Coordinates of C-alpha atoms and ligand atoms in Angstrom, one line a residue:
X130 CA 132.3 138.6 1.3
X131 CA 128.7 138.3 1.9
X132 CA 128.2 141.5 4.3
X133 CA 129.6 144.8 3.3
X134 CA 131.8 146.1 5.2
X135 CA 130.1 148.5 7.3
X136 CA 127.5 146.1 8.3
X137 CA 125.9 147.6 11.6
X138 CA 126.0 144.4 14.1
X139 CA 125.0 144.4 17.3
X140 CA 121.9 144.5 19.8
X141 CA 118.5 145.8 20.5
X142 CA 116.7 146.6 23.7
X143 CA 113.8 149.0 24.8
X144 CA 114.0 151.7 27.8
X145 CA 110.8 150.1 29.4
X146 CA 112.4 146.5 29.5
X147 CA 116.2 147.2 30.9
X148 CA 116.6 151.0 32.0
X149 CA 114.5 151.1 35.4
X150 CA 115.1 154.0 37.8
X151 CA 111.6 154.9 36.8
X152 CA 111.2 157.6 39.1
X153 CA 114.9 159.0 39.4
X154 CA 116.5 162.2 37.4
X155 CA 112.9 163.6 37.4
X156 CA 111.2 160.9 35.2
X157 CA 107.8 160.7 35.0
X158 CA 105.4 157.8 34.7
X159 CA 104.9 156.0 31.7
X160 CA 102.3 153.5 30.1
X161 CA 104.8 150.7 30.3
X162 CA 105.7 151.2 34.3
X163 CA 101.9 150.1 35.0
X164 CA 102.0 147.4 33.1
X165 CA 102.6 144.3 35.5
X166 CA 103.6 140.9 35.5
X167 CA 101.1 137.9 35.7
X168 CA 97.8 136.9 34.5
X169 CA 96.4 140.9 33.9
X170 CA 99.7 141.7 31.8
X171 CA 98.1 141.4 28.6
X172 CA 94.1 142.5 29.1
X173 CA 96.4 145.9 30.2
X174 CA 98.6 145.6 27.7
X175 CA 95.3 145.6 24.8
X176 CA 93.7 148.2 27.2
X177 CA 91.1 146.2 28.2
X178 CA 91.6 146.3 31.7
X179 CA 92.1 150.0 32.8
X180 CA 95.1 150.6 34.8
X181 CA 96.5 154.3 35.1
X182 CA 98.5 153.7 38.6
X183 CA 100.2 151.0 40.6
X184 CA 97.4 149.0 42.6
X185 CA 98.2 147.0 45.2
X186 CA 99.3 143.4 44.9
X187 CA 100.8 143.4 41.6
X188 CA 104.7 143.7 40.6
X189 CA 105.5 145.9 38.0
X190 CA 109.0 144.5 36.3
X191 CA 109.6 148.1 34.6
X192 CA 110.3 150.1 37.3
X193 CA 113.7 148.8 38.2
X194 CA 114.0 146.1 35.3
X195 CA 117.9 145.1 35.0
X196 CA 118.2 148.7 36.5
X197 CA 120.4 149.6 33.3
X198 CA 119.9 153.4 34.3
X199 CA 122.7 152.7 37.0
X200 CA 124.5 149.6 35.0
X201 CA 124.9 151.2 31.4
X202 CA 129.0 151.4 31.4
X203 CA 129.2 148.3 32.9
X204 CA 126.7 147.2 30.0
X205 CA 128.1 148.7 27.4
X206 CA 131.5 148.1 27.9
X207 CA 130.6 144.4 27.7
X208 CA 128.5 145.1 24.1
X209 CA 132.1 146.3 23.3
X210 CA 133.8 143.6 24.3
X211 CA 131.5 141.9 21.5
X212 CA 132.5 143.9 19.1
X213 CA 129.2 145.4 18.6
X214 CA 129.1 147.9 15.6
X215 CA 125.7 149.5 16.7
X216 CA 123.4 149.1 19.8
X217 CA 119.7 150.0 19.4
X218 CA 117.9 151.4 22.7
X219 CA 115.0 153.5 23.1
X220 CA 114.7 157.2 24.8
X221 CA 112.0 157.4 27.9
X222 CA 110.0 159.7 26.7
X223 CA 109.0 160.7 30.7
X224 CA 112.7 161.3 31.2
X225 CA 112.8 164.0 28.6
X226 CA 109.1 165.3 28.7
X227 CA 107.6 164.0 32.3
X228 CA 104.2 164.5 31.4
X229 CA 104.7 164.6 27.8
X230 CA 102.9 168.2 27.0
X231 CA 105.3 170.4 28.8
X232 CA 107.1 173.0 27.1
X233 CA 111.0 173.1 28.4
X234 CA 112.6 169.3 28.6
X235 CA 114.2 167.8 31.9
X236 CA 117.7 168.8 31.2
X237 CA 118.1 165.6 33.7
X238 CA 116.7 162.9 31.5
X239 CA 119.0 164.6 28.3
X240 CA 121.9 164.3 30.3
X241 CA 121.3 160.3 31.3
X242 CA 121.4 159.5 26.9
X243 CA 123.8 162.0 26.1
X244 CA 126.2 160.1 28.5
X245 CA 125.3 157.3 27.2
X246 CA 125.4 158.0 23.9
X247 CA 128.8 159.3 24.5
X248 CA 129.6 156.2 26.3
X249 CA 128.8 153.9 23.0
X250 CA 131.2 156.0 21.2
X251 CA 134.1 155.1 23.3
X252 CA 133.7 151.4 22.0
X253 CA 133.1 152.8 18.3
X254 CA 129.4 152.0 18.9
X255 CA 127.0 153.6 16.7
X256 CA 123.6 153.9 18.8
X257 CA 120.3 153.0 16.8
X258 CA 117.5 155.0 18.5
X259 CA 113.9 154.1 18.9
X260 CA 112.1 157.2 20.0
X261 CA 109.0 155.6 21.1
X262 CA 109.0 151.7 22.0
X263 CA 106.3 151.1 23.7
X264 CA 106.5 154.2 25.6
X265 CA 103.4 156.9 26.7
X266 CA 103.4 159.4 29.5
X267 CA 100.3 158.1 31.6
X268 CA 99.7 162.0 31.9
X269 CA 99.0 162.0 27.9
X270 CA 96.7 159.0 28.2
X271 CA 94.9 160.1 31.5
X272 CA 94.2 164.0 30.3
X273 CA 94.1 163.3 26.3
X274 CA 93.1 159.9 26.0
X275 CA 96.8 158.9 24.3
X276 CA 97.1 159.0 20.8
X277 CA 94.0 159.0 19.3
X278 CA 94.0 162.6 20.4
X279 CA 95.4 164.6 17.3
X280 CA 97.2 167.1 20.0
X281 CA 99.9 164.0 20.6
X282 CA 101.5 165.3 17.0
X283 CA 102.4 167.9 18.4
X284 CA 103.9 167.2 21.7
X285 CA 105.8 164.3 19.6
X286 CA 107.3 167.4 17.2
X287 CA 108.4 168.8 20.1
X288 CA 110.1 165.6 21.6
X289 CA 111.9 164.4 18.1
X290 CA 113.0 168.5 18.0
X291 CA 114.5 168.2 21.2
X292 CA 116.1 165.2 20.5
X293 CA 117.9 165.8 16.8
X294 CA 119.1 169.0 18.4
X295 CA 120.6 167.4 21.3
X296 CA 121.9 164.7 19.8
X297 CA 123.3 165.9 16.6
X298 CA 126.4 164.3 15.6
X299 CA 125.8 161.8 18.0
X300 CA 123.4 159.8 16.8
X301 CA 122.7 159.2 13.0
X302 CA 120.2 156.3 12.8
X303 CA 116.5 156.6 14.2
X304 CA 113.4 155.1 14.2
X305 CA 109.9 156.9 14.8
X306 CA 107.6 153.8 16.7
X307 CA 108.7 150.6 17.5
X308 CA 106.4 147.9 15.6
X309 CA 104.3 149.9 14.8
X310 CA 101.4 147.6 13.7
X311 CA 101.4 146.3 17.2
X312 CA 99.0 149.4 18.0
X313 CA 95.8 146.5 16.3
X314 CA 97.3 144.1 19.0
X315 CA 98.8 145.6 22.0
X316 CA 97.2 149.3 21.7
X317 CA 97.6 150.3 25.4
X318 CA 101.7 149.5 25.1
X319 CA 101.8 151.1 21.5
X320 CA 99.5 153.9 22.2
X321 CA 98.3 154.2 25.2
X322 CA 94.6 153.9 24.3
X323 CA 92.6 152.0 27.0
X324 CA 88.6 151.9 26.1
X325 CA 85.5 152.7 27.3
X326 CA 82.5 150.1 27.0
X327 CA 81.2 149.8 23.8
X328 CA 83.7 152.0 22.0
X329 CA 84.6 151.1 18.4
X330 CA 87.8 150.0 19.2
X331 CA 89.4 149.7 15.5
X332 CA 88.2 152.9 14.7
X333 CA 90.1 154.6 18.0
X334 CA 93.1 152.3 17.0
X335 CA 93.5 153.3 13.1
X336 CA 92.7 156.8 14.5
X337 CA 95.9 156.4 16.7
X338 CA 97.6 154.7 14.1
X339 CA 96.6 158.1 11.5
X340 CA 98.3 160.1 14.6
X341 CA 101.3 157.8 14.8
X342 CA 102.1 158.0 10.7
X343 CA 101.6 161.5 10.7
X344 CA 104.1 162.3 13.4
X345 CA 106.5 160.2 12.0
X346 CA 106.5 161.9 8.9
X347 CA 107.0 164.9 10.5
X348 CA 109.6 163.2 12.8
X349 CA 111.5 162.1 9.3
X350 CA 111.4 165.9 8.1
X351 CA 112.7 167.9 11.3
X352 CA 115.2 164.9 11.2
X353 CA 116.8 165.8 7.9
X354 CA 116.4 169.5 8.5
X355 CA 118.0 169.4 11.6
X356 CA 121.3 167.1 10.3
X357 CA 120.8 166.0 6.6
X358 CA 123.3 163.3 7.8
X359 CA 120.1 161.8 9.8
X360 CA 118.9 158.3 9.1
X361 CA 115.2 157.5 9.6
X362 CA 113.3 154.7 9.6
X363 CA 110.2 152.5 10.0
X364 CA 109.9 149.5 12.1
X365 CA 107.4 146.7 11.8
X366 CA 106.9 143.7 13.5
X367 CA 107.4 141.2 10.5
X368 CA 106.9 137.9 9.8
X369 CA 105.5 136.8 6.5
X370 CA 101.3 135.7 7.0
X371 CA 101.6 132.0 4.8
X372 CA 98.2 130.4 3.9
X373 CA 97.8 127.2 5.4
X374 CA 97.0 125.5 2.2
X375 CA 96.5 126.2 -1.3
X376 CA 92.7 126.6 -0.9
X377 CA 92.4 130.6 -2.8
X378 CA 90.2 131.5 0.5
X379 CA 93.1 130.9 3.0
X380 CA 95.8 132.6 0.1
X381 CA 93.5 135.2 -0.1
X382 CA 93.0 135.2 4.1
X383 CA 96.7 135.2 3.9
X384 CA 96.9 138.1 1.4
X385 CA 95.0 140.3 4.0
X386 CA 96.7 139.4 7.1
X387 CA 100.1 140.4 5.4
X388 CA 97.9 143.8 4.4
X389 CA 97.1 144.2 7.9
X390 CA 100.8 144.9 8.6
X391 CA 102.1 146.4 5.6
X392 CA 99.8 148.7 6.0
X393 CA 101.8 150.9 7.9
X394 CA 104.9 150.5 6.0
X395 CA 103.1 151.2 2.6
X396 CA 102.0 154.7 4.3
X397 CA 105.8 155.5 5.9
X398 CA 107.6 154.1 2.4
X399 CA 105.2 155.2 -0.1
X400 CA 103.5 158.1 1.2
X401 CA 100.1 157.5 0.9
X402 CA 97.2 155.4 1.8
X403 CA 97.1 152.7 0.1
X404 CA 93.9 152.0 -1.9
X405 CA 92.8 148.8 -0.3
X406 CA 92.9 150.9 3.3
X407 CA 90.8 153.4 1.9
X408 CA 88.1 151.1 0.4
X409 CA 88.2 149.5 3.7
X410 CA 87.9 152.0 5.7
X411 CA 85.0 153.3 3.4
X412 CA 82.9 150.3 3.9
X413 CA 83.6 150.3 8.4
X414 CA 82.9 153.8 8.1
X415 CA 86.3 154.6 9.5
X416 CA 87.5 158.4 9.5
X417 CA 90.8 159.6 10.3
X418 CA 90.2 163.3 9.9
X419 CA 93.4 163.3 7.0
X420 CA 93.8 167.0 6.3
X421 CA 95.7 168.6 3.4
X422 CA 98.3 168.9 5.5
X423 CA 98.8 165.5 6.7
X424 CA 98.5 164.2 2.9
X425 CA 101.5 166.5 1.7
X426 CA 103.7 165.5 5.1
X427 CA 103.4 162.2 4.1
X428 CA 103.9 162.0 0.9
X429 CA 107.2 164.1 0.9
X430 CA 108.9 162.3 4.0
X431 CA 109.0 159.3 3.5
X432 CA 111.3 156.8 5.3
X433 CA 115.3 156.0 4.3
X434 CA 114.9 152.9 5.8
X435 CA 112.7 149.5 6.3
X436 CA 113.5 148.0 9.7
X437 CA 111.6 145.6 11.2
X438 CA 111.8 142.6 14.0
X439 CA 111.6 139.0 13.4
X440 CA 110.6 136.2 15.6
X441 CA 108.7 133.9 13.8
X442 CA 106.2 133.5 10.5
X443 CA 102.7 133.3 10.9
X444 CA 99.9 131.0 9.7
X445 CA 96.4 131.6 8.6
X446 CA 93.4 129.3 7.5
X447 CA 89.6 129.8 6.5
X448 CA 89.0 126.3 7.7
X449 CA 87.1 126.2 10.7
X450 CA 88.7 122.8 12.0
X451 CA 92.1 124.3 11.6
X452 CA 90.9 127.2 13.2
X453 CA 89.6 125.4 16.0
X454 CA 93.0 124.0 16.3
X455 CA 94.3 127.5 17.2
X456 CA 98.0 128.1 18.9
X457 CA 99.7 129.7 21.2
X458 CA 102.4 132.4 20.8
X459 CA 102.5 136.1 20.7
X460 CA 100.6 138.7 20.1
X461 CA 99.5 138.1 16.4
X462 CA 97.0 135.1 17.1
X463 CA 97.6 132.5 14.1
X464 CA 97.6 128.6 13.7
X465 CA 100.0 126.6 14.0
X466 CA 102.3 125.7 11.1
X467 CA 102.8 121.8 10.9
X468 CA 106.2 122.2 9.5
X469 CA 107.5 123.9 12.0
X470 CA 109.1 123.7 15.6
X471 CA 108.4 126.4 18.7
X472 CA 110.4 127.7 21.3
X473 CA 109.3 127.2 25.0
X474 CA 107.1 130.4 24.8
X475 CA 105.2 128.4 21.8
X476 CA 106.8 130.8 19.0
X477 CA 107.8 129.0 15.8
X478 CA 111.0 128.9 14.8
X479 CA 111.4 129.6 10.6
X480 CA 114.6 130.6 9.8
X481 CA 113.6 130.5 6.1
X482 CA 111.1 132.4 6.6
X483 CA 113.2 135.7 7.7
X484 CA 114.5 135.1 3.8
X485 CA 110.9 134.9 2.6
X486 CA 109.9 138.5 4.8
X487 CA 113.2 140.1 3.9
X488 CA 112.4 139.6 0.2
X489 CA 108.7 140.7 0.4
X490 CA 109.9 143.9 1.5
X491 CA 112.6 144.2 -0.5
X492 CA 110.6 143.6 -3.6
X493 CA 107.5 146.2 -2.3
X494 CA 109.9 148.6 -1.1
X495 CA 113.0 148.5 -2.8
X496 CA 114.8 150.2 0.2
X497 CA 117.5 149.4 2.2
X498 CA 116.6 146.9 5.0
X499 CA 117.7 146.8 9.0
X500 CA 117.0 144.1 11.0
X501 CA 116.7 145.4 14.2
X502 CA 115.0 142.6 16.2
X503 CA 115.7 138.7 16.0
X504 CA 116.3 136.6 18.8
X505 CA 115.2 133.0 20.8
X506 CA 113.5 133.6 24.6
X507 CA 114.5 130.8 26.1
X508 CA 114.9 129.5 29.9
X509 CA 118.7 129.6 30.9
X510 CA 120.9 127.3 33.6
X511 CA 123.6 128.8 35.0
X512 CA 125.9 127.6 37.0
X513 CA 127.3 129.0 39.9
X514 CA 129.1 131.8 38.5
X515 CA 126.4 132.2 36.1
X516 CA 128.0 130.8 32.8
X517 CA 125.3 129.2 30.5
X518 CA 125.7 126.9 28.0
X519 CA 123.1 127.7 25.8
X520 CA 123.6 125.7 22.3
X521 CA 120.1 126.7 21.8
X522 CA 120.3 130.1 21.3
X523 CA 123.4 129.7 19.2
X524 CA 122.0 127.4 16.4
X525 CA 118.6 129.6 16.8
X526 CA 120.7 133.1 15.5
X527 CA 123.1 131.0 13.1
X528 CA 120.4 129.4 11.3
X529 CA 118.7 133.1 11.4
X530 CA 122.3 134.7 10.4
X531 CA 122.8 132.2 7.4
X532 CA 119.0 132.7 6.1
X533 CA 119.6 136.5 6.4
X534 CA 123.3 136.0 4.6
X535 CA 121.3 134.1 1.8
X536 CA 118.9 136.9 0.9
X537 CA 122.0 139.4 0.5
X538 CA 124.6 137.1 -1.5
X539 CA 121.8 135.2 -3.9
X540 CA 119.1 137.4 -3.8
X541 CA 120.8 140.8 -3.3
X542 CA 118.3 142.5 -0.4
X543 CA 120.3 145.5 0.4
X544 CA 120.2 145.1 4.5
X545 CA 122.3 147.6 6.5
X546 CA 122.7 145.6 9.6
X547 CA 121.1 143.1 12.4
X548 CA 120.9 144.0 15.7
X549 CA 119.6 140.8 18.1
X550 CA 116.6 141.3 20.4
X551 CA 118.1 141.5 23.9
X552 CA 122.0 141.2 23.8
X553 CA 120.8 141.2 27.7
X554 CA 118.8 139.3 29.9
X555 CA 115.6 141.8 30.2
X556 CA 111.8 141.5 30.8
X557 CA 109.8 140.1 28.4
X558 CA 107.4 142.3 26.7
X559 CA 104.5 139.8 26.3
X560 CA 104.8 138.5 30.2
X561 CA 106.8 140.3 32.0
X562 CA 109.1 137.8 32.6
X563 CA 113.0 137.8 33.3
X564 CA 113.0 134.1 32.7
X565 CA 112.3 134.5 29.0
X566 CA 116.0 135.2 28.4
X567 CA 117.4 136.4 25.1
X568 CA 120.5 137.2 26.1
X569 CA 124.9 136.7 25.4
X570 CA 124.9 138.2 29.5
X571 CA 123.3 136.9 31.4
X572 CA 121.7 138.9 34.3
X573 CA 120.6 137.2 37.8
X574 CA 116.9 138.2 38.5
X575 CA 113.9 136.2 38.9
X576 CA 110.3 137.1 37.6
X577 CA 109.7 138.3 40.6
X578 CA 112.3 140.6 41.2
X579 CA 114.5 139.3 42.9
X580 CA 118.7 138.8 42.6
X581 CA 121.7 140.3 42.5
X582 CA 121.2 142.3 39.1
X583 CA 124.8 140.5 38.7
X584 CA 125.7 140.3 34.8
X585 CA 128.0 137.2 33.2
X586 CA 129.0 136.2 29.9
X587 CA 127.0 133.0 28.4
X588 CA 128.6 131.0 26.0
X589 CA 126.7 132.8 23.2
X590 CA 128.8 136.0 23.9
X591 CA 131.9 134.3 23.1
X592 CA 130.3 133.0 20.0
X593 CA 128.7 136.1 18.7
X594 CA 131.8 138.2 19.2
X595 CA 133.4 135.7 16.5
X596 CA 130.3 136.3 14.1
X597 CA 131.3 140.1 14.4
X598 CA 134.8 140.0 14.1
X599 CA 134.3 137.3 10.9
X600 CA 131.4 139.9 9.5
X601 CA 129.3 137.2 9.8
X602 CA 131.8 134.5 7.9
X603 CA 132.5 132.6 11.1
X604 CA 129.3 131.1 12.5
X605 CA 130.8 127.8 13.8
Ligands
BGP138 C1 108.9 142.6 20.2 C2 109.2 143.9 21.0 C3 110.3 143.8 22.0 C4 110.6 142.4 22.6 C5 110.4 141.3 21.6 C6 110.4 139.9 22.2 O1 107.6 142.5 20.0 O2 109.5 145.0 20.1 O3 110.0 144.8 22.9 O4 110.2 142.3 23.8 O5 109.2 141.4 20.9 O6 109.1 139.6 22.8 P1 109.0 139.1 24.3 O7 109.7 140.0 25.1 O8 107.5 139.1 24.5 O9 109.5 137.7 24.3

């Protein structure tokens, strides 16, 4: 047997991208709910274009989303039905804490996940909680400029306090930020920074991105003090930098793109800066403001865990004709790999290459692994009672699955479990779209808003629910 038993399978999704409801059980506004679909999506997503409110003539796919607020039993009765072992969902922080820098929670917004929480136990479904994905009160951004503001620590302390106390005994596994190196590349969605002209943005974003490691150090200490039976972990949007040849400039180009992103896992694992951050930020004249304090939080909480999501590898050349070449995809701008295929959305598909991540990891971390995010947005047929055949997304996780099972059985990564990117139709993060599907249910909305909200079973469900009840044995 390849996967212990124990092995946490199941899915991943993010409150901004399924829960809606936005503005019900007292919730205030968030980051994410002003984000909107179409051509602006992603100069607000990097904070280039400032937008604090809803403005007229844009649709905003958070607010109601698949509307999971009112649909979770439904929702996760079906993740039972798959067998799921975990699920992974995020906590609004603007249900808990509306503005973010209040004192008392909204007893509201604790009693929506305790519910649910207690709902995923029914099924003998261990929730996975992201505290932050993607998630900032707009009042935090608007009246403290979002987390390059040292004072975000604290109103975090208090969130993650409220939280473990709450939720103690019913929820074992957390983790702090979602991706959090997508604060170089998305820092308006990772933390909430939007900038003024002429600012020196990398210095505002490794400011954030001190704040962020800081409070999830402090968020893996009240975490074990609170229930020593608490699990906490990073979480790092992965995907192995290769060098697009064997040139030493473009290994070496490669070497720093990979450093780029481990980075924040060096800090969360090892407890420190690591020396090539420090040199670096030396020579941009970057400072942080690390105090005594921060430097003993972080060295003596460091993470249990590595999690991290993976889509895809990523490419990197010092050749100015291949860069010219360029490529589409997501966030993390790269060229394209000639070896590989792409989805629809222009991701490349390298199954090999989640074997190649999960052993870098393994071998800088030497902790136990989760993958919490893996998955193929692609565009779905139903038919009329919304049943899709989608062969596609099938050989996408079993090629993932079987990569994954290889790095356990014959190079021996300890990995606790796998959780797929969007058991559920939801929007997508990089364009708003409900037509980017990574779903086993399917759910009937367009990207641009409308349907019924209606949720059916693809033929993927049916097929994952095999790979759980095998333990990942039976992939046929
Ligand atoms: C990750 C995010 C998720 C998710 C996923 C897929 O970066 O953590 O929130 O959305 O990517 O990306 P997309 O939705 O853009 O297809």
């Amino acid at each position: 047997m390849s996967f212990p038993q124990g092995f946490l399978w199941g899915g991943a999704t993010a409150a901004n991208q399924c829960e809606g409801g936005y503005q019900e059980g007292g919730r205030g506004l968030a980051n994410v709910d002003v984000v909107p679909h179409g051509p602006d999506r992603m100069a607000v997503s990097r904070g280039d274009r400032i937008m604090l409110s809803h403005e007229p003539g844009y649709y905003y796919p958070a607010c109601e989303a698949i509307d999971m607020y009112h649909h979770y039993k439904e929702d996760i009765a079906l993740f039972g039905e798959m067998g799921f072992k975990t699920y992974r969902l995020s906590i609004a922080w603007t249900r808990i804490f509306p503005n973010g820098d209040e004192s008392e929670p909204n007893e509201a917004g604790l009693v929506f996940y305790e519910d649910l929480f207690k709902e995923c136990h029914k099924y003998g479904i261990e929730p996975l909680v992201t505290i932050t994905h993607f998630d900032c009160p707009i009042h935090l951004i608007k009246e403290y400029g979002g987390w390059r503001n040292r004072k975000l620590v604290d109103f975090y302390k208090n969130l993650v306090t409220v939280l473990f106390t709450r939720y103690k005994g019913l929820v074992h596994y957390w983790l702090t930020f979602n991706e959090i190196n997508m604060i170089l590349h998305m820092p308006f969605m990772g933390a909430g920074l939007v900038f003024e002209e002429g600012e020196d943005r990398e210095k505002a974003k490794y400011l954030a991105a001190h704040h962020e490691l800081v409070a999830s150090a402090w968020a893996t200490k009240i975490a074990h003090e609170i229930d020593p039976d608490n699990k906490v972990g990073c979480m790092l949007a992965a995907g192995s930098v290769y060098p697009y040849s064997c040139n030493p400039e473009d290994v070496f180009a490669a070497q720093k793109g990979n450093r780029n992103n481990y980075f924040f896992i060096d800090v969360q694992s090892r407890g420190q800066y690591p020396n090539y951050a420090l040199k670096e930020f030396e020579r941009k004249g970057i400072d942080v403001g690390m105090t005594d304090e921060d430097r003993t939080i972080l060295k003596e909480n460091t993470v249990d865990f590595i999690s991290f999501s993976y889509y895809s590898s990523r490419c990197t050349s010092t050749d100015p004709e291949v860069l010219a070449k360029g490529m589409s995809g997501n966030a993390f701008r790269g060229v394209k790999n000639p070896y590989l295929k792409a989805s629809q959305w222009g991701w490349q598909i390298d199954p090999l290459g989640l074997r190649i991540t999960m052993n870098e990891l393994y071998d800088r971390y030497q902790k136990p692994l989760f993958i919490v995010e893996n998955g193929l947005g692609a565009k779905d047929d139903p038919d009329e009672n919304g049943y899709v055949e989608d062969d596609y997304r099938i050989d996408y996780l079993r090629q993932h699955i079987l990569a994954m099972k290889a790095a356990v059985e014959e190079d021996g990564v300890e990995l606790w479990g796998y959780t797929t990117w969007g058991p559920i139709d939801l929007v997508s993060a990089s364009t708003g779209e409900m037509s980017k599907r990574y779903g086993f249910i399917y759910v009937d909305k367009d990207d641009q808003g409308h349907g019924s909200l209606k949720r059916s079973r693809k033929k993927s469900f049916y097929w994952y629910k095999k790979v759980i009840a095998s333990n990942g044995e039976d992939l046929d």
